[in-house]
């Protein structure tokens, strides 16, 4: 995110504080997709992720005065999103994903292929669940979603170096769980 | 990719998990519907700041609670209106025109784009 974009967002926040509903609408438009990505990666369910996005924007509306304009808006807001998603996950009121997203399901795939993919997915999710919550979030946002360690650090609330350490630990733990299942013998 | 002690290829967890989980299903999201939902639920939280919204958003917010009230008011009006007094419904028109000059009345009943202007004037939108 560039400095110009940060300034633009700070200007939108100022307009919202002055009662401009269109500025809020613009901020929603700019950030709902990114917020959905963060929420979906933590929850693994589209409907739950949409609910989290909605709740995060309501919280933003309630706490718009808590945002300091010297900070970048995006990581600040994504941290709100991640916290809500993590709480939802802890509450276990969420529906776990059983469906494979349409984009990953090939039209030529046989029912056996689909069943195999669902099985792999279930095992992968089990392996991810063995990680501590923070490590799991860091791994999903960094290695799966491709965010930088700086950005993920701002979302989960730790230094980039700590993010890299957690990432290393997460990869190690996952390799240990997944290699016996998926590592081909030489 | 390296080998572990038993000669198995060590996997790249990132690549394996990316493939297993697939991309974020953003093409399945109704983004305009979600935007509308967000605005509908967040605007009341901003209400204390006198946030102005577009008139159709204002109407959308009030349409659900207003529907039963409007239905009850219509029913009450029908029951209260003696049939012999207004066989052609002119009483209603007269009631609504009360207190308006001829030109104001014309604007009020206009079906032109002035309706937007009027709503903005009434609700003080930006």
CSV table of C-alpha atoms in Angstrom, one decimal:
chain,number,residue,atom,x,y,z
A,1,UNK,CA,0.0,0.0,0.0
A,2,UNK,CA,1.5,3.4,-1.1
A,3,UNK,CA,1.7,6.5,1.0
A,4,UNK,CA,-0.7,8.2,-1.4
A,5,UNK,CA,-3.3,5.5,-0.8
A,6,UNK,CA,-2.8,5.8,2.9
A,7,UNK,CA,-3.4,9.6,2.7
A,8,UNK,CA,-6.5,9.0,0.5
A,9,UNK,CA,-7.9,6.6,3.1
A,10,UNK,CA,-7.1,9.1,5.9
A,11,UNK,CA,-9.0,11.7,4.0
A,12,UNK,CA,-12.0,9.3,3.7
A,13,UNK,CA,-11.9,8.6,7.4
A,14,UNK,CA,-11.9,12.4,8.1
A,15,UNK,CA,-14.9,12.8,5.8
A,16,UNK,CA,-16.7,9.9,7.6
A,17,UNK,CA,-16.1,11.6,10.9
A,18,UNK,CA,-17.7,14.7,9.5
A,19,UNK,CA,-20.8,12.7,8.6
A,20,UNK,CA,-20.2,11.9,5.0
A,21,UNK,CA,-22.0,8.6,4.3
A,22,UNK,CA,-20.6,8.4,0.7
A,23,UNK,CA,-17.0,8.3,2.1
A,24,UNK,CA,-18.0,5.4,4.2
A,25,UNK,CA,-19.5,3.7,1.1
A,26,UNK,CA,-16.2,4.3,-0.8
A,27,UNK,CA,-14.2,2.8,2.1
A,28,UNK,CA,-16.5,-0.3,2.1
A,29,UNK,CA,-16.0,-0.6,-1.7
A,30,UNK,CA,-12.2,-0.4,-1.4
A,31,UNK,CA,-11.8,-2.9,1.4
A,32,UNK,CA,-14.6,-5.4,1.4
A,33,UNK,CA,-12.8,-7.8,-0.9
A,34,UNK,CA,-9.5,-7.8,1.1
A,35,UNK,CA,-11.5,-8.1,4.3
A,36,UNK,CA,-13.3,-11.1,2.9
A,37,UNK,CA,-10.0,-12.8,1.9
A,38,UNK,CA,-8.7,-12.5,5.5
A,39,UNK,CA,-11.9,-13.7,7.0
A,40,UNK,CA,-12.3,-16.6,4.5
A,41,UNK,CA,-8.8,-17.8,5.1
A,42,UNK,CA,-9.4,-17.9,8.9
A,43,UNK,CA,-12.8,-19.4,8.7
A,44,UNK,CA,-12.8,-21.4,5.5
A,45,UNK,CA,-16.5,-20.7,4.9
A,46,UNK,CA,-17.9,-18.1,2.5
A,47,UNK,CA,-21.1,-17.2,4.4
A,48,UNK,CA,-19.3,-16.9,7.7
A,49,UNK,CA,-16.7,-14.7,6.1
A,50,UNK,CA,-19.4,-12.4,4.7
A,51,UNK,CA,-20.9,-12.1,8.1
A,52,UNK,CA,-17.5,-11.2,9.5
A,53,UNK,CA,-17.0,-8.5,6.8
A,54,UNK,CA,-20.3,-7.0,7.7
A,55,UNK,CA,-19.6,-7.1,11.5
A,56,UNK,CA,-16.1,-5.6,10.9
A,57,UNK,CA,-17.6,-2.6,9.0
A,58,UNK,CA,-20.2,-2.0,11.7
A,59,UNK,CA,-17.4,-2.0,14.3
A,60,UNK,CA,-15.5,0.4,12.1
A,61,UNK,CA,-18.5,2.7,12.0
A,62,UNK,CA,-18.8,2.5,15.8
A,63,UNK,CA,-15.1,3.1,16.4
A,64,UNK,CA,-14.0,5.3,13.6
A,65,UNK,CA,-12.6,7.8,16.2
A,66,UNK,CA,-10.2,5.2,17.4
A,67,UNK,CA,-8.3,5.2,14.1
A,68,UNK,CA,-5.2,7.4,14.2
A,69,UNK,CA,-4.5,9.0,10.9
A,70,UNK,CA,-0.8,8.5,11.3
A,71,UNK,CA,-1.3,4.7,10.8
A,72,UNK,CA,-2.0,2.8,7.6
A,73,UNK,CA,-5.7,2.1,7.5
A,74,UNK,CA,-5.6,-1.3,5.7
A,75,UNK,CA,-3.7,-3.3,8.3
A,76,UNK,CA,-5.5,-1.6,11.1
A,77,UNK,CA,-8.9,-2.6,9.6
A,78,UNK,CA,-7.7,-6.1,8.7
A,79,UNK,CA,-6.7,-6.6,12.3
A,80,UNK,CA,-10.3,-5.8,13.3
A,81,UNK,CA,-11.4,-8.3,10.7
A,82,UNK,CA,-9.0,-11.0,11.8
A,83,UNK,CA,-10.0,-10.6,15.5
A,84,UNK,CA,-13.7,-11.0,14.7
A,85,UNK,CA,-13.0,-14.0,12.5
A,86,UNK,CA,-10.8,-15.6,15.2
A,87,UNK,CA,-13.5,-15.1,17.8
A,88,UNK,CA,-16.1,-16.6,15.5
A,89,UNK,CA,-13.8,-19.6,14.9
A,90,UNK,CA,-13.3,-20.0,18.7
A,91,UNK,CA,-17.0,-19.8,19.3
A,92,UNK,CA,-17.3,-22.8,17.0
A,93,UNK,CA,-20.6,-21.5,15.8
A,94,UNK,CA,-19.2,-21.4,12.4
A,95,UNK,CA,-20.0,-23.9,9.7
A,96,UNK,CA,-16.9,-25.8,8.7
A,97,UNK,CA,-16.2,-25.9,5.0
A,98,UNK,CA,-17.2,-29.1,3.4
A,99,UNK,CA,-17.5,-27.7,-0.1
A,100,UNK,CA,-14.7,-27.4,-2.5
A,101,UNK,CA,-14.8,-24.0,-4.1
A,102,UNK,CA,-16.2,-24.1,-7.7
A,103,UNK,CA,-13.0,-22.7,-9.1
A,104,UNK,CA,-11.0,-25.7,-7.9
A,105,UNK,CA,-13.4,-28.3,-9.0
A,106,UNK,CA,-12.8,-29.3,-12.6
A,107,UNK,CA,-15.8,-30.0,-14.8
A,108,UNK,CA,-14.0,-33.1,-16.0
A,109,UNK,CA,-13.3,-34.4,-12.5
A,110,UNK,CA,-15.0,-37.7,-11.7
A,111,UNK,CA,-16.8,-38.3,-8.4
A,112,UNK,CA,-13.7,-40.3,-7.3
A,113,UNK,CA,-11.5,-37.3,-8.0
A,114,UNK,CA,-13.8,-35.0,-6.0
A,115,UNK,CA,-13.9,-37.5,-3.1
A,116,UNK,CA,-10.1,-37.7,-3.2
A,117,UNK,CA,-9.8,-33.9,-3.2
A,118,UNK,CA,-12.2,-33.6,-0.3
A,119,UNK,CA,-10.2,-36.1,1.6
A,120,UNK,CA,-6.9,-34.3,1.0
A,121,UNK,CA,-8.6,-31.0,2.0
A,122,UNK,CA,-9.9,-32.6,5.2
A,123,UNK,CA,-6.5,-33.9,6.1
A,124,UNK,CA,-4.9,-30.5,5.3
A,125,UNK,CA,-7.4,-28.8,7.6
A,126,UNK,CA,-6.7,-31.3,10.3
A,127,UNK,CA,-3.0,-30.6,10.0
A,128,UNK,CA,-3.6,-26.8,10.1
A,129,UNK,CA,-5.7,-27.3,13.2
A,130,UNK,CA,-2.7,-28.8,15.0
A,131,UNK,CA,-1.0,-25.4,14.8
A,132,UNK,CA,-1.4,-22.7,17.5
A,133,UNK,CA,-4.0,-20.2,16.5
A,134,UNK,CA,-1.5,-17.4,15.7
A,135,UNK,CA,0.8,-19.7,13.7
A,136,UNK,CA,-2.1,-20.9,11.7
A,137,UNK,CA,-3.3,-17.4,10.9
A,138,UNK,CA,0.3,-16.3,10.0
A,139,UNK,CA,0.8,-19.4,7.8
A,140,UNK,CA,-2.5,-19.0,5.9
A,141,UNK,CA,-2.1,-15.2,5.3
A,142,UNK,CA,1.6,-15.5,4.3
A,143,UNK,CA,2.1,-18.8,2.6
A,144,UNK,CA,-1.3,-19.4,1.2
A,145,UNK,CA,-2.5,-15.8,0.6
A,146,UNK,CA,0.9,-14.3,-0.3
A,147,UNK,CA,0.9,-11.3,2.1
A,148,UNK,CA,4.2,-9.9,3.3
A,149,UNK,CA,5.5,-10.6,6.8
A,150,UNK,CA,5.3,-6.8,7.5
A,151,UNK,CA,1.6,-6.7,6.6
A,152,UNK,CA,0.7,-9.9,8.4
A,153,UNK,CA,2.7,-8.6,11.4
A,154,UNK,CA,0.5,-5.6,11.5
A,155,UNK,CA,-2.6,-7.7,11.3
A,156,UNK,CA,-1.7,-10.2,14.0
A,157,UNK,CA,0.1,-7.6,16.1
A,158,UNK,CA,3.8,-8.7,16.1
A,159,UNK,CA,7.1,-7.7,14.4
A,160,UNK,CA,7.9,-9.0,10.9
A,161,UNK,CA,10.8,-11.0,12.4
A,162,UNK,CA,8.4,-12.8,14.8
A,163,UNK,CA,6.1,-13.5,11.8
A,164,UNK,CA,9.0,-15.2,10.0
A,165,UNK,CA,9.8,-17.2,13.1
A,166,UNK,CA,6.2,-18.4,13.4
A,167,UNK,CA,6.1,-19.2,9.7
A,168,UNK,CA,9.2,-21.3,10.0
A,169,UNK,CA,7.7,-23.2,13.0
A,170,UNK,CA,4.4,-23.6,11.2
A,171,UNK,CA,6.1,-25.0,8.0
A,172,UNK,CA,8.2,-27.4,10.1
A,173,UNK,CA,5.1,-28.7,12.0
A,174,UNK,CA,3.0,-29.1,8.8
A,175,UNK,CA,5.9,-30.8,7.0
A,176,UNK,CA,6.1,-33.3,9.8
A,177,UNK,CA,2.4,-34.1,9.7
A,178,UNK,CA,2.0,-34.0,5.9
A,179,UNK,CA,5.2,-35.7,4.6
A,180,UNK,CA,4.2,-39.2,5.9
A,181,UNK,CA,0.9,-38.8,4.0
A,182,UNK,CA,2.0,-37.1,0.8
A,183,UNK,CA,5.8,-37.4,0.5
A,184,UNK,CA,6.5,-39.9,-2.2
A,185,UNK,CA,9.1,-42.6,-1.3
A,186,UNK,CA,12.3,-42.3,-3.4
B,1,UNK,CA,12.4,-30.4,-1.9
B,2,UNK,CA,14.6,-32.6,0.3
B,3,UNK,CA,14.4,-36.2,1.6
B,4,UNK,CA,13.6,-37.1,5.1
B,5,UNK,CA,15.3,-40.0,7.0
B,6,UNK,CA,13.0,-42.6,5.6
B,7,UNK,CA,13.8,-41.5,2.0
B,8,UNK,CA,10.5,-39.8,1.5
B,9,UNK,CA,10.4,-36.5,-0.3
B,10,UNK,CA,9.7,-33.7,2.1
B,11,UNK,CA,6.7,-31.8,0.8
B,12,UNK,CA,6.3,-28.0,0.5
B,13,UNK,CA,3.4,-27.4,2.9
B,14,UNK,CA,2.6,-24.0,1.4
B,15,UNK,CA,2.2,-25.4,-2.1
B,16,UNK,CA,0.2,-28.5,-0.9
B,17,UNK,CA,-2.1,-26.5,1.2
B,18,UNK,CA,-2.7,-23.8,-1.4
B,19,UNK,CA,-3.7,-26.5,-3.8
B,20,UNK,CA,-5.9,-28.3,-1.3
B,21,UNK,CA,-7.7,-25.2,-0.1
B,22,UNK,CA,-8.1,-23.6,-3.5
B,23,UNK,CA,-8.5,-19.9,-4.1
B,24,UNK,CA,-10.7,-17.6,-2.1
B,25,UNK,CA,-14.2,-18.1,-3.7
B,26,UNK,CA,-14.7,-14.4,-4.4
B,27,UNK,CA,-16.6,-15.1,-7.6
B,28,UNK,CA,-19.3,-16.7,-5.5
B,29,UNK,CA,-19.9,-13.5,-3.5
B,30,UNK,CA,-22.7,-11.1,-4.4
B,31,UNK,CA,-20.5,-8.0,-3.9
B,32,UNK,CA,-23.2,-5.4,-4.5
B,33,UNK,CA,-25.5,-7.3,-2.2
B,34,UNK,CA,-22.8,-7.5,0.5
B,35,UNK,CA,-22.1,-3.8,0.0
B,36,UNK,CA,-25.8,-3.0,0.5
B,37,UNK,CA,-25.9,-5.2,3.6
B,38,UNK,CA,-22.9,-3.5,5.1
B,39,UNK,CA,-24.3,0.0,4.5
B,40,UNK,CA,-27.7,-0.9,5.9
B,41,UNK,CA,-26.2,-2.3,9.1
B,42,UNK,CA,-23.3,0.2,9.5
B,43,UNK,CA,-25.1,3.5,8.8
B,44,UNK,CA,-27.1,3.5,12.0
B,45,UNK,CA,-23.8,3.2,13.9
B,46,UNK,CA,-22.7,6.4,12.2
B,47,UNK,CA,-26.1,8.0,12.7
B,48,UNK,CA,-25.0,10.1,15.7
B,49,UNK,CA,-22.7,12.1,13.3
B,50,UNK,CA,-25.7,13.0,11.2
B,51,UNK,CA,-24.4,10.9,8.3
B,52,UNK,CA,-26.2,11.8,5.1
B,53,UNK,CA,-27.2,9.0,2.8
B,54,UNK,CA,-28.7,8.9,-0.7
B,55,UNK,CA,-32.4,9.1,-0.7
B,56,UNK,CA,-32.9,5.5,-2.0
B,57,UNK,CA,-30.8,4.2,0.9
B,58,UNK,CA,-32.9,6.2,3.3
B,59,UNK,CA,-36.1,4.8,1.8
B,60,UNK,CA,-34.7,1.3,1.8
B,61,UNK,CA,-33.8,1.6,5.5
B,62,UNK,CA,-37.3,2.7,6.4
B,63,UNK,CA,-39.3,0.7,3.9
B,64,UNK,CA,-39.6,-2.5,6.1
B,65,UNK,CA,-40.7,-0.8,9.4
B,66,UNK,CA,-42.9,1.7,7.5
B,67,UNK,CA,-44.9,-0.9,5.6
B,68,UNK,CA,-47.2,-2.1,8.4
B,69,UNK,CA,-47.6,1.5,9.6
B,70,UNK,CA,-48.6,2.6,6.1
B,71,UNK,CA,-51.0,-0.3,5.8
B,72,UNK,CA,-52.6,0.5,9.2
B,73,UNK,CA,-52.9,4.2,8.3
B,74,UNK,CA,-54.5,3.4,4.9
B,75,UNK,CA,-57.0,1.1,6.6
B,76,UNK,CA,-57.8,3.8,9.2
B,77,UNK,CA,-58.3,6.4,6.5
B,78,UNK,CA,-60.6,4.1,4.6
B,79,UNK,CA,-62.7,3.3,7.7
B,80,UNK,CA,-62.9,7.0,8.8
B,81,UNK,CA,-63.9,8.3,5.4
B,82,UNK,CA,-67.7,8.5,4.9
B,83,UNK,CA,-68.4,7.0,1.5
B,84,UNK,CA,-71.0,9.7,0.6
B,85,UNK,CA,-68.5,12.5,1.2
B,86,UNK,CA,-66.0,11.6,-1.5
B,87,UNK,CA,-67.4,9.3,-4.2
B,88,UNK,CA,-64.6,10.3,-6.6
B,89,UNK,CA,-61.7,10.5,-4.1
B,90,UNK,CA,-61.3,14.3,-4.4
B,91,UNK,CA,-61.3,14.7,-0.6
B,92,UNK,CA,-57.9,12.9,-0.5
B,93,UNK,CA,-56.4,15.1,-3.1
B,94,UNK,CA,-57.9,18.2,-1.4
B,95,UNK,CA,-56.4,17.1,1.9
B,96,UNK,CA,-53.0,16.7,0.5
B,97,UNK,CA,-53.1,20.0,-1.4
B,98,UNK,CA,-54.2,21.9,1.7
B,99,UNK,CA,-51.8,24.7,2.6
B,100,UNK,CA,-50.0,24.6,-0.7
B,101,UNK,CA,-50.0,27.4,-3.3
B,102,UNK,CA,-50.8,26.4,-6.8
B,103,UNK,CA,-47.1,26.3,-7.9
B,104,UNK,CA,-46.1,24.3,-4.8
B,105,UNK,CA,-48.8,21.9,-5.5
B,106,UNK,CA,-47.6,21.5,-9.1
B,107,UNK,CA,-44.1,20.6,-7.9
B,108,UNK,CA,-45.5,18.2,-5.3
B,109,UNK,CA,-47.4,16.3,-7.8
B,110,UNK,CA,-44.8,16.5,-10.6
B,111,UNK,CA,-43.5,13.2,-11.9
B,112,UNK,CA,-40.4,14.9,-13.3
B,113,UNK,CA,-36.8,14.6,-12.0
B,114,UNK,CA,-37.7,17.4,-9.6
B,115,UNK,CA,-38.8,14.6,-7.2
B,116,UNK,CA,-35.1,14.1,-6.4
B,117,UNK,CA,-34.7,17.8,-5.6
B,118,UNK,CA,-37.8,17.7,-3.5
B,119,UNK,CA,-36.6,14.7,-1.5
B,120,UNK,CA,-33.3,16.3,-0.9
B,121,UNK,CA,-35.0,19.4,0.3
B,122,UNK,CA,-37.3,17.5,2.6
B,123,UNK,CA,-34.6,15.2,4.1
B,124,UNK,CA,-31.7,17.7,3.9
B,125,UNK,CA,-29.4,15.2,2.1
B,126,UNK,CA,-26.1,16.4,0.8
